[in-house]
Amino acid sequence: MKKVAALALSFGMLFAGVTGEGHHAEHPHWGYSGNDAPVHWGDIDPKFRMCKLGVNQSPVDLARFIEAKLPKLKITYAGIAHDIVDNGHTVKVTTQGKNEVVVDGKVFRLVQFHFHTPSENKIEGKQFPMEAHFVHKSDDGEYLVIAVMFTDGAHNKALQKLLNDLPTKAGESRQLHEMFNPGELFPRKLDYYRYEGSFTTPPCTEGVRWIVLKQSVSASKDQIAKLHKVMGNNNRPTQPLKARVILR
Ligand SMILES: [Zn+2]
């Protein structure tokens, strides 16, 4: 009897081990410190090879500017921020409704936005305490990210609507009590820098249009600290510009 129980236990453990491996293979573990740190991402999984082989990687220190007459940003956000989740890498907010931006004559729809503490991109060497990424996708599968920098300062009302429902542990998802237009997190002026880059997380896919807003928004130190407490330092270091220039 005892032996059977022991056998059942070990089989159970084996099974757990197998499913654990399967899960691991599909979603290899990566993070921001130790063996999972950004410098190792490219070796964690073949699917992540662009993290080390790519030549147009993000984030960057925005420098080497070309003066360009960039067109006014056409943002039409009419939908709402709906759900908030701590996915173990960032605090991510999913959106619903029509939230679009048109760049290069192409429509990009907002999929989600999320946060990094401190900022990932830098502007002429300056790092900010927080950066939000508004991730958009076109119907033919291209990506555009709008980055909004945060500075320590006045309390941010829109951000507070998220903080009121901030998940307390990884994997937790909540519906926002107070849904709001994601554009409320944008600065008044939409002047921007533009460059070609990648996802800043594995698989570090390239061909991403990056729009970094020049004007930052403020949030209180407390508000930024609350997000940092959940996310920790989740900023990939800046990547070499190589042949790229930044349009402004
Ligand atoms: Zn991001």
mmCIF file of C-alpha atoms and ligand atoms in Angstrom:
data_model
loop_
_atom_site.group_PDB
_atom_site.id
_atom_site.type_symbol
_atom_site.label_atom_id
_atom_site.label_comp_id
_atom_site.label_asym_id
_atom_site.label_seq_id
_atom_site.Cartn_x
_atom_site.Cartn_y
_atom_site.Cartn_z
ATOM 1 C CA MET A 1 0.000 0.000 0.000
ATOM 2 C CA LYS A 2 2.768 2.276 1.031
ATOM 3 C CA LYS A 3 4.659 1.509 -2.166
ATOM 4 C CA VAL A 4 1.646 2.314 -4.345
ATOM 5 C CA ALA A 5 1.210 5.633 -2.629
ATOM 6 C CA ALA A 6 4.890 6.414 -3.109
ATOM 7 C CA LEU A 7 4.654 5.439 -6.757
ATOM 8 C CA ALA A 8 1.579 7.616 -7.240
ATOM 9 C CA LEU A 9 3.394 10.492 -5.611
ATOM 10 C CA SER A 10 6.448 10.153 -7.800
ATOM 11 C CA PHE A 11 4.285 9.816 -10.894
ATOM 12 C CA GLY A 12 2.479 12.956 -9.851
ATOM 13 C CA MET A 13 5.774 14.757 -9.473
ATOM 14 C CA LEU A 14 6.974 13.446 -12.821
ATOM 15 C CA PHE A 15 3.782 14.638 -14.458
ATOM 16 C CA ALA A 16 4.143 18.060 -12.877
ATOM 17 C CA GLY A 17 7.732 18.114 -14.085
ATOM 18 C CA VAL A 18 6.728 17.257 -17.636
ATOM 19 C CA THR A 19 3.992 19.871 -17.841
ATOM 20 C CA GLY A 20 6.371 22.333 -16.255
ATOM 21 C CA GLU A 21 8.910 21.615 -18.992
ATOM 22 C CA GLY A 22 6.267 21.926 -21.684
ATOM 23 C CA HIS A 23 5.238 25.263 -20.342
ATOM 24 C CA HIS A 24 8.866 26.290 -20.132
ATOM 25 C CA ALA A 25 9.489 25.426 -23.764
ATOM 26 C CA GLU A 26 6.567 27.521 -24.962
ATOM 27 C CA HIS A 27 7.141 30.452 -22.632
ATOM 28 C CA PRO A 28 10.850 30.471 -21.775
ATOM 29 C CA HIS A 29 11.594 32.409 -18.643
ATOM 30 C CA TRP A 30 13.167 35.838 -18.938
ATOM 31 C CA GLY A 31 13.512 38.761 -16.597
ATOM 32 C CA TYR A 32 15.667 41.683 -15.591
ATOM 33 C CA SER A 33 18.252 40.193 -13.231
ATOM 34 C CA GLY A 34 20.607 37.224 -12.767
ATOM 35 C CA ASN A 35 20.540 34.476 -15.383
ATOM 36 C CA ASP A 36 17.342 35.897 -16.921
ATOM 37 C CA ALA A 37 18.785 39.405 -17.366
ATOM 38 C CA PRO A 38 18.560 41.274 -20.707
ATOM 39 C CA VAL A 39 22.191 40.467 -21.593
ATOM 40 C CA HIS A 40 21.214 36.739 -21.671
ATOM 41 C CA TRP A 41 17.867 37.036 -23.491
ATOM 42 C CA GLY A 42 19.340 36.133 -26.874
ATOM 43 C CA ASP A 43 20.649 32.810 -25.501
ATOM 44 C CA ILE A 44 17.575 31.763 -23.503
ATOM 45 C CA ASP A 45 15.639 30.531 -26.533
ATOM 46 C CA PRO A 46 16.254 30.376 -30.323
ATOM 47 C CA LYS A 47 13.076 32.446 -30.744
ATOM 48 C CA PHE A 48 14.821 35.259 -28.821
ATOM 49 C CA ARG A 49 17.900 35.412 -31.078
ATOM 50 C CA MET A 50 17.068 38.916 -32.339
ATOM 51 C CA CYS A 51 17.729 40.151 -28.795
ATOM 52 C CA LYS A 52 21.435 39.599 -29.512
ATOM 53 C CA LEU A 53 21.619 39.575 -33.333
ATOM 54 C CA GLY A 54 19.327 42.500 -34.100
ATOM 55 C CA VAL A 55 20.763 45.779 -35.386
ATOM 56 C CA ASN A 56 17.687 47.968 -34.838
ATOM 57 C CA GLN A 57 16.967 47.229 -31.204
ATOM 58 C CA SER A 58 15.087 49.239 -28.590
ATOM 59 C CA PRO A 59 15.277 51.055 -26.290
ATOM 60 C CA VAL A 60 17.848 53.655 -27.336
ATOM 61 C CA ASP A 61 19.364 56.835 -26.060
ATOM 62 C CA LEU A 62 17.777 59.301 -28.459
ATOM 63 C CA ALA A 63 20.646 61.261 -29.953
ATOM 64 C CA ARG A 64 22.016 61.837 -33.472
ATOM 65 C CA PHE A 65 18.991 63.812 -34.587
ATOM 66 C CA ILE A 66 17.911 64.718 -38.094
ATOM 67 C CA GLU A 67 15.676 67.758 -38.361
ATOM 68 C CA ALA A 68 12.565 66.542 -40.152
ATOM 69 C CA LYS A 69 9.229 68.169 -40.748
ATOM 70 C CA LEU A 70 7.351 65.363 -39.036
ATOM 71 C CA PRO A 71 3.596 65.470 -39.666
ATOM 72 C CA LYS A 72 1.241 66.203 -36.786
ATOM 73 C CA LEU A 73 0.368 63.012 -34.940
ATOM 74 C CA LYS A 74 -3.181 61.918 -35.796
ATOM 75 C CA ILE A 75 -4.436 60.148 -32.681
ATOM 76 C CA THR A 76 -8.106 59.222 -32.365
ATOM 77 C CA TYR A 77 -8.735 57.547 -29.050
ATOM 78 C CA ALA A 78 -12.460 57.047 -28.476
ATOM 79 C CA GLY A 79 -12.343 53.814 -26.454
ATOM 80 C CA ILE A 80 -11.519 52.900 -22.887
ATOM 81 C CA ALA A 81 -8.851 51.359 -20.681
ATOM 82 C CA HIS A 82 -10.643 48.228 -19.478
ATOM 83 C CA ASP A 83 -8.548 45.639 -17.622
ATOM 84 C CA ILE A 84 -5.297 45.844 -15.682
ATOM 85 C CA VAL A 85 -2.939 42.886 -15.224
ATOM 86 C CA ASP A 86 0.408 42.254 -13.583
ATOM 87 C CA ASN A 87 1.919 39.783 -16.073
ATOM 88 C CA GLY A 88 5.115 39.340 -14.065
ATOM 89 C CA HIS A 89 7.107 41.633 -16.384
ATOM 90 C CA THR A 90 5.028 44.808 -16.340
ATOM 91 C CA VAL A 91 1.681 46.268 -15.351
ATOM 92 C CA LYS A 92 -0.369 46.108 -18.539
ATOM 93 C CA VAL A 93 -3.723 47.690 -19.346
ATOM 94 C CA THR A 94 -5.897 46.306 -22.136
ATOM 95 C CA THR A 95 -8.209 48.614 -24.030
ATOM 96 C CA GLN A 96 -11.503 48.381 -25.846
ATOM 97 C CA GLY A 97 -13.230 50.439 -28.529
ATOM 98 C CA LYS A 98 -11.790 52.560 -31.314
ATOM 99 C CA ASN A 99 -8.328 53.835 -30.383
ATOM 100 C CA GLU A 100 -6.320 54.568 -33.507
ATOM 101 C CA VAL A 101 -3.317 56.440 -34.754
ATOM 102 C CA VAL A 102 -2.467 57.004 -38.425
ATOM 103 C CA VAL A 103 1.227 57.015 -39.369
ATOM 104 C CA ASP A 104 2.632 56.692 -42.908
ATOM 105 C CA GLY A 105 -0.974 56.539 -44.131
ATOM 106 C CA LYS A 106 -1.469 53.329 -42.175
ATOM 107 C CA VAL A 107 -3.995 52.794 -39.381
ATOM 108 C CA PHE A 108 -2.602 51.358 -36.138
ATOM 109 C CA ARG A 109 -5.017 50.224 -33.431
ATOM 110 C CA LEU A 110 -4.155 50.416 -29.744
ATOM 111 C CA VAL A 111 -3.866 46.916 -28.270
ATOM 112 C CA GLN A 112 -2.558 47.650 -24.771
ATOM 113 C CA PHE A 113 -0.367 49.990 -22.793
ATOM 114 C CA HIS A 114 2.094 49.226 -20.018
ATOM 115 C CA PHE A 115 4.814 50.729 -17.859
ATOM 116 C CA HIS A 116 8.552 50.592 -17.243
ATOM 117 C CA THR A 117 10.360 51.925 -14.147
ATOM 118 C CA PRO A 118 12.717 53.619 -14.740
ATOM 119 C CA SER A 119 12.324 54.669 -18.393
ATOM 120 C CA GLU A 120 13.790 52.460 -21.123
ATOM 121 C CA ASN A 121 14.444 55.074 -23.799
ATOM 122 C CA LYS A 122 16.579 58.036 -22.805
ATOM 123 C CA ILE A 123 16.537 61.486 -24.387
ATOM 124 C CA GLU A 124 20.031 62.884 -24.901
ATOM 125 C CA GLY A 125 21.294 60.829 -21.972
ATOM 126 C CA LYS A 126 18.407 61.721 -19.666
ATOM 127 C CA GLN A 127 16.546 58.850 -18.028
ATOM 128 C CA PHE A 128 13.050 59.380 -16.610
ATOM 129 C CA PRO A 129 11.581 57.652 -13.524
ATOM 130 C CA MET A 130 8.855 55.997 -15.627
ATOM 131 C CA GLU A 131 7.853 55.414 -19.252
ATOM 132 C CA ALA A 132 4.522 54.207 -20.651
ATOM 133 C CA HIS A 133 4.331 52.271 -23.926
ATOM 134 C CA PHE A 134 1.142 52.434 -25.979
ATOM 135 C CA VAL A 135 1.363 49.394 -28.264
ATOM 136 C CA HIS A 136 -0.511 49.611 -31.583
ATOM 137 C CA LYS A 137 -0.894 47.060 -34.371
ATOM 138 C CA SER A 138 -1.976 47.473 -37.997
ATOM 139 C CA ASP A 139 -4.281 45.052 -39.802
ATOM 140 C CA ASP A 140 -1.262 43.646 -41.691
ATOM 141 C CA GLY A 141 0.599 42.916 -38.460
ATOM 142 C CA GLU A 142 3.002 45.860 -38.147
ATOM 143 C CA TYR A 143 3.647 47.505 -34.781
ATOM 144 C CA LEU A 144 3.867 51.089 -33.608
ATOM 145 C CA VAL A 145 4.668 52.123 -30.047
ATOM 146 C CA ILE A 146 4.019 55.573 -28.611
ATOM 147 C CA ALA A 147 6.228 56.253 -25.590
ATOM 148 C CA VAL A 148 5.211 58.740 -22.899
ATOM 149 C CA MET A 149 7.800 59.822 -20.335
ATOM 150 C CA PHE A 150 6.837 60.545 -16.721
ATOM 151 C CA THR A 151 8.574 63.016 -14.406
ATOM 152 C CA ASP A 152 8.229 63.369 -10.636
ATOM 153 C CA GLY A 153 5.788 66.167 -9.911
ATOM 154 C CA ALA A 154 2.084 66.770 -9.580
ATOM 155 C CA HIS A 155 -0.375 63.961 -8.839
ATOM 156 C CA ASN A 156 -1.652 62.310 -12.046
ATOM 157 C CA LYS A 157 -5.441 61.830 -12.031
ATOM 158 C CA ALA A 158 -5.616 59.363 -14.932
ATOM 159 C CA LEU A 159 -2.803 57.235 -13.524
ATOM 160 C CA GLN A 160 -4.597 57.124 -10.173
ATOM 161 C CA LYS A 161 -7.558 55.370 -11.848
ATOM 162 C CA LEU A 162 -5.155 52.507 -12.578
ATOM 163 C CA LEU A 163 -3.457 52.601 -9.205
ATOM 164 C CA ASN A 164 -6.838 52.248 -7.477
ATOM 165 C CA ASP A 165 -7.096 48.771 -9.034
ATOM 166 C CA LEU A 166 -3.409 47.859 -9.069
ATOM 167 C CA PRO A 167 -2.935 44.055 -8.908
ATOM 168 C CA THR A 168 -0.988 42.867 -5.870
ATOM 169 C CA LYS A 169 0.661 39.781 -7.354
ATOM 170 C CA ALA A 170 1.928 38.458 -10.698
ATOM 171 C CA GLY A 171 -0.780 36.880 -12.821
ATOM 172 C CA GLU A 172 -3.561 38.862 -11.212
ATOM 173 C CA SER A 173 -5.989 40.650 -13.530
ATOM 174 C CA ARG A 174 -8.678 43.139 -12.554
ATOM 175 C CA GLN A 175 -11.409 45.031 -14.334
ATOM 176 C CA LEU A 176 -11.024 48.759 -13.733
ATOM 177 C CA HIS A 177 -13.721 50.303 -11.556
ATOM 178 C CA GLU A 178 -13.210 53.598 -13.324
ATOM 179 C CA MET A 179 -12.615 53.001 -17.026
ATOM 180 C CA PHE A 180 -11.145 55.966 -18.847
ATOM 181 C CA ASN A 181 -9.947 57.184 -22.227
ATOM 182 C CA PRO A 182 -6.292 56.124 -22.584
ATOM 183 C CA GLY A 183 -5.533 59.515 -24.152
ATOM 184 C CA GLU A 184 -5.916 61.019 -20.665
ATOM 185 C CA LEU A 185 -2.382 59.771 -20.003
ATOM 186 C CA PHE A 186 -0.939 61.792 -22.901
ATOM 187 C CA PRO A 187 0.690 65.223 -22.587
ATOM 188 C CA ARG A 188 -1.027 68.273 -24.074
ATOM 189 C CA LYS A 189 1.482 68.669 -26.898
ATOM 190 C CA LEU A 190 2.050 65.721 -29.200
ATOM 191 C CA ASP A 191 5.389 66.752 -30.766
ATOM 192 C CA TYR A 192 7.527 63.671 -31.101
ATOM 193 C CA TYR A 193 10.778 61.939 -31.997
ATOM 194 C CA ARG A 194 10.643 59.015 -34.353
ATOM 195 C CA TYR A 195 12.936 56.057 -34.943
ATOM 196 C CA GLU A 196 12.887 52.462 -36.124
ATOM 197 C CA GLY A 197 13.348 49.861 -33.397
ATOM 198 C CA SER A 198 12.100 46.679 -31.789
ATOM 199 C CA PHE A 199 10.102 45.250 -28.929
ATOM 200 C CA THR A 200 12.074 45.951 -25.748
ATOM 201 C CA THR A 201 11.166 42.476 -24.430
ATOM 202 C CA PRO A 202 11.755 39.018 -25.929
ATOM 203 C CA PRO A 203 11.466 38.095 -28.754
ATOM 204 C CA CYS A 204 12.870 41.616 -29.492
ATOM 205 C CA THR A 205 11.114 41.643 -32.893
ATOM 206 C CA GLU A 206 12.324 44.457 -35.176
ATOM 207 C CA GLY A 207 10.443 46.634 -37.657
ATOM 208 C CA VAL A 208 8.633 48.531 -34.894
ATOM 209 C CA ARG A 209 7.825 52.212 -35.496
ATOM 210 C CA TRP A 210 8.746 54.174 -32.362
ATOM 211 C CA ILE A 211 7.137 57.522 -31.554
ATOM 212 C CA VAL A 212 8.586 59.115 -28.397
ATOM 213 C CA LEU A 213 6.618 62.146 -27.241
ATOM 214 C CA LYS A 214 8.838 65.153 -26.467
ATOM 215 C CA GLN A 215 6.618 66.507 -23.713
ATOM 216 C CA SER A 216 6.553 64.444 -20.541
ATOM 217 C CA VAL A 217 3.681 64.161 -18.088
ATOM 218 C CA SER A 218 3.962 64.314 -14.331
ATOM 219 C CA ALA A 219 2.992 61.866 -11.626
ATOM 220 C CA SER A 220 3.703 62.083 -7.920
ATOM 221 C CA LYS A 221 6.720 60.275 -6.506
ATOM 222 C CA ASP A 222 4.285 58.097 -4.534
ATOM 223 C CA GLN A 223 2.371 57.085 -7.640
ATOM 224 C CA ILE A 224 5.512 56.083 -9.514
ATOM 225 C CA ALA A 225 6.813 54.275 -6.416
ATOM 226 C CA LYS A 226 3.590 52.207 -6.261
ATOM 227 C CA LEU A 227 4.137 50.928 -9.803
ATOM 228 C CA HIS A 228 7.828 50.376 -9.157
ATOM 229 C CA LYS A 229 6.992 48.323 -6.085
ATOM 230 C CA VAL A 230 4.936 45.930 -8.243
ATOM 231 C CA MET A 231 7.230 45.833 -11.301
ATOM 232 C CA GLY A 232 10.708 46.393 -9.874
ATOM 233 C CA ASN A 233 13.319 47.643 -12.341
ATOM 234 C CA ASN A 234 11.893 46.461 -15.653
ATOM 235 C CA ASN A 235 13.945 48.500 -18.081
ATOM 236 C CA ARG A 236 16.083 46.888 -20.767
ATOM 237 C CA PRO A 237 19.346 48.832 -21.109
ATOM 238 C CA THR A 238 19.635 51.132 -24.130
ATOM 239 C CA GLN A 239 20.839 49.427 -27.305
ATOM 240 C CA PRO A 240 23.354 50.713 -29.862
ATOM 241 C CA LEU A 241 21.954 53.046 -32.529
ATOM 242 C CA LYS A 242 24.264 51.493 -35.163
ATOM 243 C CA ALA A 243 23.234 53.011 -38.531
ATOM 244 C CA ARG A 244 20.092 54.674 -37.246
ATOM 245 C CA VAL A 245 19.175 58.321 -36.857
ATOM 246 C CA ILE A 246 16.376 59.880 -34.836
ATOM 247 C CA LEU A 247 13.901 62.147 -36.613
ATOM 248 C CA ARG A 248 12.637 65.177 -34.721
HETATM 249 ZN ZN ZN B 1 7.340 48.396 -23.080
#
